[in-house]
PDB file of C-alpha atoms and ligand atoms in Angstrom:
ATOM      1  CA  MET H 252      26.152   8.290  -1.055  1.00 61.00           C
ATOM      2  CA  GLU H 253      24.870   4.627   0.139  1.00 71.00           C
ATOM      3  CA  LYS H 254      24.369   2.197  -2.804  1.00 86.00           C
ATOM      4  CA  PHE H 255      20.968   2.918  -3.890  1.00 94.00           C
ATOM      5  CA  VAL H 256      18.453  -0.199  -3.243  1.00 97.00           C
ATOM      6  CA  SER H 257      15.918  -0.069  -5.981  1.00 98.00           C
ATOM      7  CA  PRO H 258      12.488  -1.560  -5.525  1.00 98.00           C
ATOM      8  CA  THR H 259      12.349  -5.011  -7.199  1.00 98.00           C
ATOM      9  CA  ARG H 260       8.445  -5.393  -8.168  1.00 98.00           C
ATOM     10  CA  ILE H 261       4.817  -3.946  -7.486  1.00 98.00           C
ATOM     11  CA  ASP H 262       4.196  -5.161  -3.768  1.00 98.00           C
ATOM     12  CA  HIS H 263       0.684  -4.072  -4.434  1.00 98.00           C
ATOM     13  CA  ILE H 264      -2.041  -1.405  -5.874  1.00 98.00           C
ATOM     14  CA  GLY H 265      -4.356   0.339  -3.122  1.00 98.00           C
ATOM     15  CA  ILE H 266      -7.674   0.615  -3.862  1.00 98.00           C
ATOM     16  CA  ALA H 267      -9.761   2.945  -2.167  1.00 98.00           C
ATOM     17  CA  CYS H 268     -13.600   1.790  -1.721  1.00 98.00           C
ATOM     18  CA  PHE H 269     -16.880   2.319   0.182  1.00 98.00           C
ATOM     19  CA  ASP H 270     -17.735  -1.071   1.094  1.00 98.00           C
ATOM     20  CA  LEU H 271     -15.282  -3.844   1.524  1.00 98.00           C
ATOM     21  CA  ASP H 272     -17.011  -6.711   1.477  1.00 98.00           C
ATOM     22  CA  ALA H 273     -19.097  -5.665  -1.720  1.00 98.00           C
ATOM     23  CA  THR H 274     -15.718  -4.612  -3.385  1.00 99.00           C
ATOM     24  CA  VAL H 275     -14.204  -7.505  -2.281  1.00 98.00           C
ATOM     25  CA  GLU H 276     -17.263  -9.805  -4.091  1.00 98.00           C
ATOM     26  CA  PHE H 277     -16.716  -7.738  -7.171  1.00 98.00           C
ATOM     27  CA  TYR H 278     -12.824  -8.727  -7.552  1.00 98.00           C
ATOM     28  CA  ARG H 279     -14.017 -12.496  -7.002  1.00 98.00           C
ATOM     29  CA  THR H 280     -17.029 -12.682  -9.115  1.00 98.00           C
ATOM     30  CA  THR H 281     -15.284 -10.780 -12.055  1.00 98.00           C
ATOM     31  CA  TYR H 282     -11.909 -12.027 -12.217  1.00 98.00           C
ATOM     32  CA  GLY H 283     -12.053 -14.934  -9.344  1.00 98.00           C
ATOM     33  CA  PHE H 284      -9.529 -13.234  -7.180  1.00 98.00           C
ATOM     34  CA  GLU H 285      -9.641 -14.747  -3.398  1.00 98.00           C
ATOM     35  CA  VAL H 286      -8.667 -13.124  -0.485  1.00 98.00           C
ATOM     36  CA  PHE H 287      -5.552 -14.058   0.967  1.00 98.00           C
ATOM     37  CA  HIS H 288      -5.537 -11.689   4.150  1.00 98.00           C
ATOM     38  CA  ARG H 289      -7.533  -9.466   6.146  1.00 98.00           C
ATOM     39  CA  GLU H 290      -6.967  -6.992   8.368  1.00 98.00           C
ATOM     40  CA  VAL H 291      -7.606  -3.531  10.152  1.00 98.00           C
ATOM     41  CA  ASN H 292      -4.674  -1.408  10.621  1.00 98.00           C
ATOM     42  CA  GLU H 293      -6.179   1.569  13.080  1.00 97.00           C
ATOM     43  CA  GLU H 294      -3.096   3.596  12.810  1.00 97.00           C
ATOM     44  CA  GLN H 295      -3.714   3.916   9.153  1.00 97.00           C
ATOM     45  CA  GLY H 296      -7.549   4.215   9.675  1.00 98.00           C
ATOM     46  CA  VAL H 297      -8.264   1.510   7.092  1.00 98.00           C
ATOM     47  CA  ARG H 298      -9.863  -1.910   6.852  1.00 98.00           C
ATOM     48  CA  GLU H 299      -8.493  -3.632   4.510  1.00 98.00           C
ATOM     49  CA  ALA H 300      -8.369  -6.756   2.189  1.00 98.00           C
ATOM     50  CA  MET H 301      -5.255  -8.569   0.382  1.00 98.00           C
ATOM     51  CA  LEU H 302      -5.878 -10.299  -2.900  1.00 98.00           C
ATOM     52  CA  ARG H 303      -2.948 -12.115  -4.177  1.00 98.00           C
ATOM     53  CA  ILE H 304      -2.207 -11.963  -7.827  1.00 98.00           C
ATOM     54  CA  ASN H 305       1.215 -13.648  -8.782  1.00 98.00           C
ATOM     55  CA  GLY H 306       4.405 -14.536  -7.137  1.00 97.00           C
ATOM     56  CA  THR H 307       7.147 -12.198  -8.219  1.00 97.00           C
ATOM     57  CA  ASP H 308      10.936 -13.227  -9.934  1.00 95.00           C
ATOM     58  CA  ASP H 309      12.604 -11.803  -6.610  1.00 95.00           C
ATOM     59  CA  GLY H 310      10.376 -14.014  -4.421  1.00 94.00           C
ATOM     60  CA  GLY H 311       8.056 -11.916  -3.338  1.00 95.00           C
ATOM     61  CA  ALA H 312       4.181 -11.333  -4.766  1.00 97.00           C
ATOM     62  CA  SER H 313       1.852  -8.926  -5.736  1.00 98.00           C
ATOM     63  CA  TYR H 314      -1.133  -7.900  -4.375  1.00 98.00           C
ATOM     64  CA  ILE H 315      -4.596  -6.106  -5.112  1.00 98.00           C
ATOM     65  CA  GLN H 316      -5.031  -4.249  -1.843  1.00 98.00           C
ATOM     66  CA  LEU H 317      -8.694  -3.216  -1.315  1.00 99.00           C
ATOM     67  CA  LEU H 318      -9.136   0.072   1.775  1.00 98.00           C
ATOM     68  CA  GLU H 319     -12.281   0.947   3.478  1.00 98.00           C
ATOM     69  CA  PRO H 320     -11.691   3.540   5.954  1.00 98.00           C
ATOM     70  CA  THR H 321     -12.656   3.085   9.771  1.00 98.00           C
ATOM     71  CA  ARG H 322     -13.234   6.484  10.885  1.00 98.00           C
ATOM     72  CA  ASP H 323     -13.722   9.566   8.940  1.00 97.00           C
ATOM     73  CA  ASP H 324     -10.267  11.651   9.650  1.00 97.00           C
ATOM     74  CA  SER H 325      -8.631   9.008   7.958  1.00 98.00           C
ATOM     75  CA  THR H 326      -6.304   9.769   4.886  1.00 98.00           C
ATOM     76  CA  VAL H 327      -8.859   7.466   3.011  1.00 98.00           C
ATOM     77  CA  ALA H 328     -11.960   8.747   4.169  1.00 98.00           C
ATOM     78  CA  LYS H 329     -10.767  12.108   2.909  1.00 98.00           C
ATOM     79  CA  TRP H 330      -9.461  10.889  -0.472  1.00 98.00           C
ATOM     80  CA  LEU H 331     -12.566   9.232  -0.651  1.00 98.00           C
ATOM     81  CA  ALA H 332     -15.099  12.204  -0.243  1.00 98.00           C
ATOM     82  CA  LYS H 333     -12.686  14.142  -2.858  1.00 98.00           C
ATOM     83  CA  ASN H 334     -12.257  11.488  -5.322  1.00 98.00           C
ATOM     84  CA  GLY H 335     -14.678   8.974  -4.865  1.00 98.00           C
ATOM     85  CA  GLU H 336     -13.787   4.977  -5.449  1.00 98.00           C
ATOM     86  CA  GLY H 337     -10.391   4.143  -7.295  1.00 98.00           C
ATOM     87  CA  VAL H 338      -6.627   3.668  -7.096  1.00 98.00           C
ATOM     88  CA  HIS H 339      -5.191   5.291  -4.445  1.00 98.00           C
ATOM     89  CA  HIS H 340      -1.779   4.389  -3.996  1.00 98.00           C
ATOM     90  CA  LEU H 341       1.167   2.419  -5.641  1.00 98.00           C
ATOM     91  CA  ALA H 342       3.565   0.635  -3.739  1.00 98.00           C
ATOM     92  CA  PHE H 343       6.879  -0.805  -4.707  1.00 98.00           C
ATOM     93  CA  GLY H 344       8.459  -3.839  -2.974  1.00 98.00           C
ATOM     94  CA  THR H 345      11.528  -3.744  -1.625  1.00 98.00           C
ATOM     95  CA  ALA H 346      14.400  -5.709   0.126  1.00 97.00           C
ATOM     96  CA  ASP H 347      15.241  -2.745   2.457  1.00 97.00           C
ATOM     97  CA  VAL H 348      12.735  -0.081   3.048  1.00 98.00           C
ATOM     98  CA  ASP H 349      15.039   2.153   5.160  1.00 98.00           C
ATOM     99  CA  ALA H 350      17.903   2.378   2.221  1.00 98.00           C
ATOM    100  CA  THR H 351      15.225   2.944  -0.506  1.00 98.00           C
ATOM    101  CA  ALA H 352      13.666   5.746   1.596  1.00 98.00           C
ATOM    102  CA  ASP H 353      16.731   7.271   2.673  1.00 98.00           C
ATOM    103  CA  GLY H 354      18.031   7.345  -1.280  1.00 98.00           C
ATOM    104  CA  VAL H 355      14.780   8.279  -2.524  1.00 98.00           C
ATOM    105  CA  ARG H 356      15.307  11.426  -0.015  1.00 98.00           C
ATOM    106  CA  GLU H 357      18.497  11.863  -1.243  1.00 97.00           C
ATOM    107  CA  ARG H 358      17.225  12.656  -4.828  1.00 97.00           C
ATOM    108  CA  GLY H 359      14.723  15.166  -3.464  1.00 98.00           C
ATOM    109  CA  VAL H 360      11.430  13.329  -2.947  1.00 98.00           C
ATOM    110  CA  ARG H 361       9.771  13.839   0.376  1.00 98.00           C
ATOM    111  CA  VAL H 362       9.360  10.914   2.171  1.00 98.00           C
ATOM    112  CA  LEU H 363       6.718  11.017   5.194  1.00 98.00           C
ATOM    113  CA  TYR H 364       7.738   8.780   7.634  1.00 98.00           C
ATOM    114  CA  ASP H 365      10.992   9.502   9.543  1.00 97.00           C
ATOM    115  CA  GLU H 366      10.952   5.921  10.257  1.00 98.00           C
ATOM    116  CA  PRO H 367       8.878   3.265   8.498  1.00 98.00           C
ATOM    117  CA  ARG H 368       5.793   2.172  10.086  1.00 98.00           C
ATOM    118  CA  THR H 369       3.838  -0.967  10.210  1.00 98.00           C
ATOM    119  CA  GLY H 370       1.728  -2.275   6.883  1.00 98.00           C
ATOM    120  CA  SER H 371      -0.168  -4.946   5.882  1.00 98.00           C
ATOM    121  CA  MET H 372       1.123  -8.559   6.933  1.00 97.00           C
ATOM    122  CA  GLY H 373       3.614  -7.137   9.240  1.00 97.00           C
ATOM    123  CA  SER H 374       5.703  -5.270   6.477  1.00 98.00           C
ATOM    124  CA  ARG H 375       7.332  -2.199   7.151  1.00 98.00           C
ATOM    125  CA  ILE H 376       6.025   0.858   4.951  1.00 98.00           C
ATOM    126  CA  THR H 377       6.790   4.388   4.128  1.00 98.00           C
ATOM    127  CA  PHE H 378       5.016   6.653   1.890  1.00 98.00           C
ATOM    128  CA  LEU H 379       6.382   9.265  -0.742  1.00 99.00           C
ATOM    129  CA  HIS H 380       4.604  12.572  -1.440  1.00 98.00           C
ATOM    130  CA  PRO H 381       2.459  12.364  -4.507  1.00 98.00           C
ATOM    131  CA  LYS H 382       3.105  16.079  -5.334  1.00 98.00           C
ATOM    132  CA  ASP H 383       7.012  14.622  -5.656  1.00 98.00           C
ATOM    133  CA  CYS H 384       5.899  11.832  -7.569  1.00 98.00           C
ATOM    134  CA  HIS H 385       3.620  13.237 -10.522  1.00 98.00           C
ATOM    135  CA  GLY H 386       1.094  12.838  -8.818  1.00 98.00           C
ATOM    136  CA  VAL H 387       1.160   9.181  -7.801  1.00 98.00           C
ATOM    137  CA  LEU H 388       1.247   8.324  -3.893  1.00 98.00           C
ATOM    138  CA  THR H 389       3.774   5.941  -3.540  1.00 99.00           C
ATOM    139  CA  GLU H 390       4.488   3.595  -1.003  1.00 98.00           C
ATOM    140  CA  LEU H 391       7.669   1.555  -0.461  1.00 98.00           C
ATOM    141  CA  VAL H 392       6.852  -1.914   1.780  1.00 98.00           C
ATOM    142  CA  THR H 393       9.283  -4.113   2.790  1.00 98.00           C
ATOM    143  CA  ALA H 394       7.512  -7.827   3.453  1.00 97.00           C
ATOM    144  CA  ALA H 395       7.930  -9.159   6.605  1.00 95.00           C
ATOM    145  CA  PRO H 396      10.051 -12.112   6.715  1.00 89.00           C
ATOM    146  CA  GLU H 397       6.941 -14.773   6.944  1.00 80.00           C
ATOM    147  CA  THR H 398       5.399 -13.368   3.938  1.00 78.00           C
ATOM    148  CA  ALA H 399       8.423 -12.378   1.887  1.00 75.00           C
ATOM    149  CA  GLY H 400       8.228 -15.797  -0.035  1.00 70.00           C
ATOM    150  CA  GLY H 401       4.459 -14.651  -1.319  1.00 62.00           C
ATOM    151  CA  GLY H 402       3.091 -17.596   0.977  1.00 57.00           C
ATOM    152  CA  THR H 403       0.269 -19.802  -0.186  1.00 50.00           C
ATOM    153  CA  ALA H 404      -2.172 -20.097   2.429  1.00 43.00           C
ATOM    154  CA  GLY H 405      -4.389 -17.025   3.808  1.00 47.00           C
ATOM    155  CA  HIS H 406      -4.377 -15.579   7.241  1.00 47.00           C
TER     156      HIS H 406
HETATM  157  C1  MC0 S 595      -3.469  13.234  -1.981  1.00 72.06           C
HETATM  158  N1  MC0 S 595      -3.174  13.764  -2.544  1.00 72.06           N
HETATM  159  C2  MC0 S 595      -3.145  12.541  -3.683  1.00 72.06           C
HETATM  160  C3  MC0 S 595      -3.611  11.522  -2.813  1.00 72.06           C
HETATM  161  N2  MC0 S 595      -3.852  12.070  -1.047  1.00 72.06           N
HETATM  162  N3  MC0 S 595      -2.559  12.620  -5.159  1.00 72.06           N
HETATM  163  C4  MC0 S 595      -2.618  11.513  -5.306  1.00 72.06           C
HETATM  164  N4  MC0 S 595      -2.998  10.035  -4.683  1.00 72.06           N
HETATM  165  C5  MC0 S 595      -3.370  10.487  -3.357  1.00 72.06           C
HETATM  166  N5  MC0 S 595      -3.437   9.470  -2.775  1.00 72.06           N
HETATM  167  C6  MC0 S 595      -2.836  15.154  -3.080  1.00 72.06           C
HETATM  168  C7  MC0 S 595      -4.028  16.219  -3.385  1.00 72.06           C
HETATM  169  O1  MC0 S 595      -5.103  15.848  -4.320  1.00 72.06           O
HETATM  170  C8  MC0 S 595      -3.676  17.632  -2.850  1.00 72.06           C
HETATM  171  O2  MC0 S 595      -3.503  18.271  -4.144  1.00 72.06           O
HETATM  172  C9  MC0 S 595      -2.236  16.859  -1.982  1.00 72.06           C
HETATM  173  O3  MC0 S 595      -2.074  15.970  -2.458  1.00 72.06           O
HETATM  174  C10 MC0 S 595      -2.823  16.885  -0.455  1.00 72.06           C
HETATM  175  O4  MC0 S 595      -3.511  16.556  -0.202  1.00 72.06           O
HETATM  176  P1  MC0 S 595      -4.553  16.896   1.238  1.00 72.06           P
HETATM  177  O5  MC0 S 595      -5.791  16.268   0.456  1.00 72.06           O
HETATM  178  O6  MC0 S 595      -4.798  18.485   1.263  1.00 72.06           O
HETATM  179  O7  MC0 S 595      -4.352  15.901   2.414  1.00 72.06           O
HETATM  180  P2  MC0 S 595      -2.893  15.988   2.992  1.00 72.06           P
HETATM  181  O8  MC0 S 595      -1.739  17.087   2.543  1.00 72.06           O
HETATM  182  O9  MC0 S 595      -3.441  16.082   4.704  1.00 72.06           O
HETATM  183  O10 MC0 S 595      -2.599  14.278   3.052  1.00 72.06           O
HETATM  184  C11 MC0 S 595      -2.023  14.063   1.749  1.00 72.06           C
HETATM  185  C12 MC0 S 595      -1.487  12.683   2.277  1.00 72.06           C
HETATM  186  C13 MC0 S 595      -1.497  12.002   2.723  1.00 72.06           C
HETATM  187  C14 MC0 S 595      -0.254  12.135   0.791  1.00 72.06           C
HETATM  188  C15 MC0 S 595       0.355  13.776   2.858  1.00 72.06           C
HETATM  189  O11 MC0 S 595      -2.922  11.365   2.035  1.00 72.06           O
HETATM  190  C16 MC0 S 595      -0.642  10.922   3.461  1.00 72.06           C
HETATM  191  O12 MC0 S 595      -0.020  11.027   4.178  1.00 72.06           O
HETATM  192  N6  MC0 S 595      -0.847   9.603   2.931  1.00 72.06           N
HETATM  193  C17 MC0 S 595       0.217   8.436   3.547  1.00 72.06           C
HETATM  194  C18 MC0 S 595      -0.634   7.420   4.259  1.00 72.06           C
HETATM  195  C19 MC0 S 595      -1.958   6.688   3.836  1.00 72.06           C
HETATM  196  O13 MC0 S 595      -2.547   7.044   2.789  1.00 72.06           O
HETATM  197  N7  MC0 S 595      -2.474   5.412   4.297  1.00 72.06           N
HETATM  198  C20 MC0 S 595      -3.750   4.919   4.006  1.00 72.06           C
HETATM  199  C21 MC0 S 595      -3.377   4.118   3.208  1.00 72.06           C
HETATM  200  P3  MC0 S 595      -4.520  19.089  -4.620  1.00 72.06           P
HETATM  201  O14 MC0 S 595      -3.491  19.444  -5.793  1.00 72.06           O
HETATM  202  O15 MC0 S 595      -5.591  19.060  -4.714  1.00 72.06           O
HETATM  203  O16 MC0 S 595      -3.575  20.505  -3.596  1.00 72.06           O
HETATM  204  S1  MC0 S 595      -2.651   2.236   4.626  1.00 72.06           S
HETATM  205  C22 MC0 S 595      -2.215   1.449   3.588  1.00 72.06           C
HETATM  206  O17 MC0 S 595      -1.902   1.492   2.462  1.00 72.06           O
HETATM  207  C23 MC0 S 595      -1.284   0.122   4.418  1.00 72.06           C
HETATM  208  C24 MC0 S 595      -2.333  -0.153   5.378  1.00 72.06           C
HETATM  209  C25 MC0 S 595      -0.286  -0.665   3.886  1.00 72.06           C
HETATM  210  O18 MC0 S 595      -0.453  -0.679   2.400  1.00 72.06           O
HETATM  211  O19 MC0 S 595      -0.130  -1.717   4.282  1.00 72.06           O
END
């Protein structure tokens, strides 16, 4: 067994919402959090806003990720229809998503993708099945090199 690469931070908490702009406005007026980055991820079927909350002691950062579905058959749309708005997933940051995913898989947890896919801000991501994680849809993230330091400016 290869040496396990543990995650080192909360990369983000993903929150599913019906109206991205209204939810961004709630976080801005309630807490003073500003949008660090916005993008549409067509593969995942989401429009998202990343709110950078703090840097972390591994040189990365932690975010709130607000997610609005772009199509009715996306995983987030399905989840919203069943549960309404709320916390959709928890994402752990790791220096090596491939190694962390391999280690987790060896521990008997279902990793949903054979190879990591593209996530927010050019990151590489995979997901762990919520039924194997005590009900929590869990994402593993390796930040793109240019954002791994947490960044200082919006995109
Ligand atoms: C589903 N389940 C969840 C859940 N989604 N449990 C906790 N948290 C969630 N978010 C539960 C359901 O309640 C159900 O349990 C069981 O899992 C099967 O769910 P389903 O509704 O029948 O749906 P499936 O099986 O078609 O899909 C579930 C699965 C899917 C987790 C495999 O959502 C998936 O592939 N998720 C990973 C991708 C994703 O979520 N992308 C959106 C974020 P019961 O007990 O009712 O049977 S994209 C993102 O976040 C990117 C952009 C980024 O971070 O950069």
